[in-house]
Coordinates of C-alpha atoms in Angstrom, one line a residue:
M294 CA 0.0 0.0 0.0
V295 CA 1.4 3.4 -1.0
G296 CA 0.5 6.5 1.1
S297 CA -2.8 7.2 2.8
A298 CA -6.2 6.3 1.3
C299 CA -6.9 9.9 0.5
E300 CA -3.5 10.4 -1.2
R301 CA -4.0 7.3 -3.2
L302 CA -7.5 8.3 -4.4
Q303 CA -6.2 11.7 -5.3
Q304 CA -3.4 10.1 -7.3
T305 CA -5.9 7.8 -9.0
D306 CA -8.0 10.8 -10.1
A307 CA -4.8 12.6 -11.3
D308 CA -3.8 9.5 -13.3
R309 CA -7.2 9.3 -14.9
D310 CA -7.0 13.0 -15.9
D311 CA -3.6 12.6 -17.4
A312 CA -4.7 9.5 -19.3
G313 CA -7.4 11.6 -20.9
N314 CA -4.8 13.4 -22.9
D315 CA -4.0 10.3 -24.8
A316 CA -6.1 9.0 -27.8
A317 CA -6.3 5.6 -26.1
L318 CA -4.6 3.8 -23.3
L319 CA -4.7 0.4 -24.7
E320 CA -2.5 -1.0 -27.4
V321 CA -4.5 -3.0 -29.9
P322 CA -2.5 -5.3 -32.1
D323 CA -2.4 -5.2 -35.9
E324 CA -4.0 -8.1 -37.8
D325 CA -0.7 -10.0 -38.1
E326 CA -0.1 -9.9 -34.4
S327 CA -3.7 -10.9 -33.7
A328 CA -3.2 -14.0 -35.7
N329 CA -1.0 -15.4 -33.0
L330 CA -3.6 -14.9 -30.3
S331 CA -6.3 -17.2 -29.1
E332 CA -9.9 -16.5 -30.1
E333 CA -10.6 -15.2 -26.6
E334 CA -7.6 -12.9 -26.7
R335 CA -8.5 -11.5 -30.2
L336 CA -12.0 -10.7 -29.0
S337 CA -10.7 -9.2 -25.7
R338 CA -8.2 -7.0 -27.6
K339 CA -10.8 -5.9 -30.1
L340 CA -13.3 -5.0 -27.4
A341 CA -10.5 -2.8 -25.9
L342 CA -11.0 -0.4 -28.8
Y343 CA -14.7 0.2 -28.0
I344 CA -14.1 0.3 -24.2
A345 CA -11.4 3.0 -24.7
C346 CA -13.9 5.0 -26.8
I347 CA -16.7 4.7 -24.2
D348 CA -14.3 5.4 -21.2
R349 CA -12.9 8.5 -22.9
S350 CA -16.0 10.1 -24.3
R351 CA -19.0 9.2 -22.2
A352 CA -18.1 10.9 -18.9
R353 CA -17.1 14.1 -20.6
I354 CA -20.3 14.3 -22.7
E355 CA -22.4 13.6 -19.6
T356 CA -20.5 16.3 -17.6
S357 CA -20.8 18.8 -20.5
W358 CA -24.5 18.3 -20.7
A359 CA -24.9 18.5 -16.9
R360 CA -23.0 21.8 -16.8
Y361 CA -25.1 23.1 -19.6
V362 CA -28.5 22.4 -18.0
D363 CA -27.2 23.6 -14.6
D364 CA -26.6 27.1 -16.1
I365 CA -29.1 27.2 -19.0
D366 CA -32.7 26.3 -19.3
P367 CA -32.6 23.7 -22.1
E368 CA -36.1 24.7 -23.3
S369 CA -35.5 28.4 -23.7
G370 CA -31.7 28.5 -24.1
T371 CA -31.4 31.3 -21.6
P372 CA -29.7 31.5 -18.2
R373 CA -31.5 29.9 -15.2
R374 CA -30.2 32.6 -12.9
K375 CA -30.3 36.4 -13.5
G376 CA -27.2 38.4 -13.3
D377 CA -23.9 38.8 -15.1
A378 CA -22.5 35.2 -14.4
Q379 CA -21.0 33.8 -17.6
P380 CA -22.4 30.4 -18.6
F381 CA -19.9 27.6 -18.9
L382 CA -20.0 24.6 -21.2
Q383 CA -17.2 22.0 -21.7
A384 CA -16.4 21.7 -25.4
I385 CA -16.0 18.1 -26.7
D386 CA -13.1 17.6 -29.1
K387 CA -10.2 15.2 -28.5
E388 CA -12.3 13.0 -26.3
L389 CA -13.7 11.5 -29.5
H390 CA -10.2 10.4 -30.8
P391 CA -10.5 6.9 -29.4
C392 CA -13.9 6.6 -31.0
L393 CA -12.5 7.5 -34.4
E394 CA -9.8 4.9 -33.9
A395 CA -12.4 2.3 -32.9
Q396 CA -14.5 3.2 -36.0
E397 CA -11.5 2.9 -38.3
R398 CA -9.7 -0.1 -36.9
G399 CA -12.4 -2.2 -35.3
P400 CA -13.9 -3.6 -38.5
K401 CA -10.4 -4.6 -39.7
L402 CA -9.7 -6.8 -36.7
A403 CA -11.0 -10.3 -36.1
P404 CA -13.5 -11.5 -35.0
A405 CA -16.3 -9.7 -36.9
L406 CA -18.7 -8.0 -34.4
P407 CA -21.4 -6.6 -36.7
E408 CA -23.8 -5.5 -33.9
I409 CA -21.0 -3.6 -32.0
E410 CA -19.5 -2.2 -35.2
A411 CA -22.9 -0.8 -36.2
A412 CA -23.6 0.6 -32.8
M413 CA -20.1 2.2 -32.8
S414 CA -21.0 4.0 -36.1
V415 CA -24.2 5.5 -34.6
Y416 CA -22.4 6.4 -31.4
L417 CA -19.7 8.2 -33.2
E418 CA -22.2 10.0 -35.4
T419 CA -24.3 11.2 -32.4
S420 CA -21.3 12.0 -30.3
T421 CA -19.9 14.1 -33.2
R422 CA -23.1 16.0 -33.6
F423 CA -23.3 16.8 -29.9
A424 CA -19.7 17.8 -29.8
E425 CA -20.1 20.3 -32.6
H426 CA -22.9 22.0 -30.6
T427 CA -20.7 22.1 -27.5
R428 CA -17.9 23.8 -29.4
I429 CA -20.3 26.4 -30.9
L430 CA -21.9 27.2 -27.6
H431 CA -18.5 27.2 -25.8
H432 CA -17.3 29.9 -28.2
Y433 CA -20.6 31.8 -27.9
Y434 CA -20.3 31.9 -24.1
E435 CA -16.6 32.6 -24.1
T436 CA -17.0 35.6 -26.4
K437 CA -20.1 36.8 -24.6
T438 CA -21.9 37.2 -27.9
Y439 CA -25.1 36.7 -26.0
E440 CA -24.7 40.3 -24.7
T441 CA -25.1 41.7 -28.2
D442 CA -27.6 39.3 -29.7
E443 CA -29.8 39.1 -26.6
W444 CA -29.4 35.3 -26.5
A445 CA -30.7 34.8 -30.0
Q446 CA -28.2 32.1 -30.9
G447 CA -28.5 30.5 -27.5
K448 CA -32.2 30.2 -28.0
A449 CA -31.9 28.9 -31.5
L450 CA -29.4 26.2 -30.5
A451 CA -31.2 25.0 -27.4
P452 CA -33.6 22.5 -29.1
E453 CA -30.7 21.3 -31.4
I454 CA -28.3 20.5 -28.6
A455 CA -31.1 18.9 -26.6
S456 CA -32.0 16.7 -29.6
A457 CA -28.4 15.8 -30.1
H458 CA -28.0 14.8 -26.5
Q459 CA -31.1 12.7 -26.6
A460 CA -29.9 10.9 -29.7
W461 CA -26.5 10.4 -28.1
M462 CA -28.0 8.9 -25.0
A463 CA -29.9 6.3 -27.0
A464 CA -26.7 5.4 -29.0
A465 CA -24.6 5.2 -25.8
K466 CA -27.1 2.8 -24.2
T467 CA -27.0 0.6 -27.3
L468 CA -23.2 0.5 -27.6
V469 CA -22.5 0.1 -23.9
S470 CA -25.0 -2.8 -23.6
A471 CA -23.6 -4.6 -26.7
V472 CA -20.0 -4.2 -25.5
S473 CA -20.9 -5.2 -21.9
D474 CA -22.7 -8.3 -23.1
K475 CA -19.8 -9.4 -25.3
R476 CA -17.3 -8.6 -22.6
D477 CA -19.2 -10.8 -20.1
E478 CA -19.1 -13.6 -22.6
V479 CA -15.3 -13.5 -23.0
E480 CA -14.2 -12.8 -19.5
G481 CA -15.0 -16.2 -18.1
A482 CA -13.1 -17.8 -21.0
M483 CA -10.2 -15.5 -20.5
L484 CA -10.1 -16.4 -16.8
E485 CA -9.7 -20.1 -17.7
L486 CA -7.1 -19.3 -20.3
I487 CA -5.0 -17.2 -17.9
E488 CA -5.1 -19.9 -15.2
A489 CA -4.1 -22.6 -17.7
R490 CA -1.1 -20.5 -18.8
E491 CA 0.0 -18.7 -15.6
G492 CA -1.9 -20.3 -12.7
R493 CA -3.7 -17.9 -10.3
S494 CA -1.4 -15.0 -11.0
L495 CA -1.9 -11.3 -10.3
R496 CA -3.6 -11.0 -13.7
W497 CA -6.0 -13.9 -12.9
H498 CA -6.9 -12.3 -9.5
A499 CA -7.6 -8.9 -11.1
N500 CA -9.8 -10.6 -13.7
H501 CA -11.6 -12.6 -11.1
L502 CA -12.2 -9.6 -8.9
T503 CA -13.7 -7.7 -11.9
I504 CA -16.0 -10.5 -12.8
E505 CA -17.3 -10.8 -9.2
A506 CA -17.9 -7.1 -9.1
K507 CA -20.0 -7.2 -12.2
K508 CA -22.1 -10.0 -10.7
L509 CA -22.9 -8.0 -7.6
R510 CA -23.8 -5.0 -9.7
T511 CA -26.1 -7.1 -11.9
C512 CA -27.8 -8.5 -8.8
L513 CA -28.4 -5.1 -7.2
E514 CA -29.8 -3.6 -10.4
Q515 CA -32.6 -6.1 -10.4
P516 CA -35.9 -4.3 -9.5
D517 CA -36.7 -6.7 -6.6
A518 CA -33.1 -6.9 -5.3
T519 CA -32.5 -7.0 -1.5
A520 CA -29.5 -7.3 0.7
K521 CA -30.6 -10.9 1.4
S522 CA -30.9 -11.8 -2.3
C523 CA -27.4 -10.4 -3.1
E524 CA -25.5 -11.6 0.0
D525 CA -23.8 -14.4 -1.9
E526 CA -22.6 -12.0 -4.6
L527 CA -21.2 -9.7 -1.9
A528 CA -19.5 -12.5 -0.2
A529 CA -17.9 -13.7 -3.5
L530 CA -16.7 -10.1 -4.2
R531 CA -15.2 -9.8 -0.8
G532 CA -13.5 -13.1 -1.1
A533 CA -12.1 -12.2 -4.6
H534 CA -10.9 -8.9 -3.2
Q535 CA -9.2 -10.5 -0.2
A536 CA -7.5 -13.0 -2.5
F537 CA -6.4 -10.3 -4.9
R538 CA -5.0 -8.2 -2.0
A539 CA -3.1 -11.1 -0.5
H540 CA -1.5 -12.0 -3.9
H541 CA -0.8 -8.4 -4.7
D542 CA 0.8 -7.6 -1.4
A543 CA 2.9 -10.8 -1.5
H544 CA 4.1 -9.9 -4.9
A545 CA 4.5 -6.1 -4.5
A546 CA 7.5 -5.9 -6.8
E547 CA 5.6 -7.6 -9.6
A548 CA 2.5 -5.5 -9.0
A549 CA 4.5 -2.3 -9.1
K550 CA 5.5 -3.1 -12.7
V551 CA 1.9 -3.3 -13.9
F552 CA 0.7 -0.2 -15.7
W553 CA -2.4 1.3 -14.1
M554 CA -2.4 -1.1 -11.1
L555 CA -2.4 1.7 -8.5
A556 CA -5.7 3.0 -10.0
F557 CA -7.2 -0.4 -10.2
E558 CA -6.4 -1.5 -6.7
T559 CA -7.6 1.9 -5.3
T560 CA -10.9 1.6 -7.1
A561 CA -11.2 -2.1 -6.0
D562 CA -10.7 -1.1 -2.3
E563 CA -13.3 1.7 -2.7
L564 CA -15.8 -0.6 -4.4
V565 CA -15.7 -3.3 -1.8
E566 CA -16.0 -0.7 1.0
E567 CA -18.9 1.0 -0.7
A568 CA -20.6 -2.3 -1.5
T569 CA -20.5 -3.3 2.1
N570 CA -22.0 0.0 3.2
V571 CA -24.7 -0.1 0.6
M572 CA -25.8 -3.7 1.5
R573 CA -25.8 -2.7 5.1
A574 CA -28.1 0.3 4.4
L575 CA -30.5 -1.3 2.0
P576 CA -33.0 -2.9 4.4
K577 CA -33.9 0.5 5.9
A578 CA -33.4 2.7 2.9
K579 CA -36.3 4.6 1.3
P580 CA -36.7 4.1 -2.4
K581 CA -34.9 7.3 -3.5
A582 CA -32.0 6.8 -1.1
R583 CA -31.8 3.1 -2.2
Q584 CA -31.6 4.1 -5.8
E585 CA -29.0 6.8 -5.2
A586 CA -26.8 4.3 -3.2
I587 CA -27.0 1.7 -6.0
D588 CA -26.3 4.4 -8.7
G589 CA -23.2 5.4 -6.7
L590 CA -22.0 1.9 -6.6
V591 CA -22.6 1.5 -10.3
R592 CA -20.4 4.5 -11.0
I593 CA -17.6 3.0 -8.9
H594 CA -18.0 -0.3 -10.8
E595 CA -17.7 1.5 -14.1
D596 CA -14.4 3.1 -12.9
L597 CA -13.2 -0.4 -11.9
A598 CA -14.1 -1.8 -15.3
S599 CA -12.3 1.1 -17.0
D600 CA -9.2 0.6 -14.7
H601 CA -9.2 -3.1 -15.4
A602 CA -9.3 -2.5 -19.2
N603 CA -6.2 -0.2 -18.8
L604 CA -4.1 -2.8 -17.0
K605 CA -0.9 -3.8 -18.8
F606 CA 1.0 -6.7 -17.3
D607 CA 3.7 -6.6 -20.0
F608 CA 4.3 -2.8 -19.7
P609 CA 8.0 -2.0 -20.3

């Protein structure tokens, strides 16, 4: 363990921000290199393209829209609050670079994934449309043109950016679901492959932990989920986390060489702690508080899945 929990979480957030400056964190092999991989490995490596796109673009688009509707009434395109405060909107640009790469390289890599490839095309199209509106509005607010045109352009663009966001949400749901389903399909096979090649290595424990985390999330997202109905999944997650931690700490030098391991282990610790707290609170939680708690856990799980996808055990 390096530093305090607070210091490690701050470093994790800093690492994620730094990583956002890259087009993609994952190296996806060319077709010739993929030919030497197993079917499971080829599928896993190809999925990495789409995961990198989702991880890089989705959070920024969601944040950009949230900032927009916080300052601006999306129906009128004018400020929610009176005064001289300048609206702020995060412009989307380089966040779509991994999506462009996925669109370009994905169809060239085996195996063929027509459903995901089609969903990727729609996702990129809708993301690009939304991004164009964010750049226009960002410039509009930065130059304070609204002071001279009395919000005319802001009003005109309001229904367009709202429509673009709605289309993006639908496309994001389709792509994320398709990638998630295919990822679930390959992860079990990859776990068996890793164990056959390496035994229960650090890579195996990281994969196993990620799989058990997804099972708990899936259980809790069921409409009739209770602490009782998901107690086996929580126990399995805690067991996988304990085994991961034991192996990690016993092989600290090996773990230190793995790219993105600090972020992964920090998020894993946070997830298990939060999952325990959520399960403890569920029996007495009111519907709104219950949903908010589960939503918070889902967000941490998405961070874990992203961190897991970024792990490189053969990093130089």
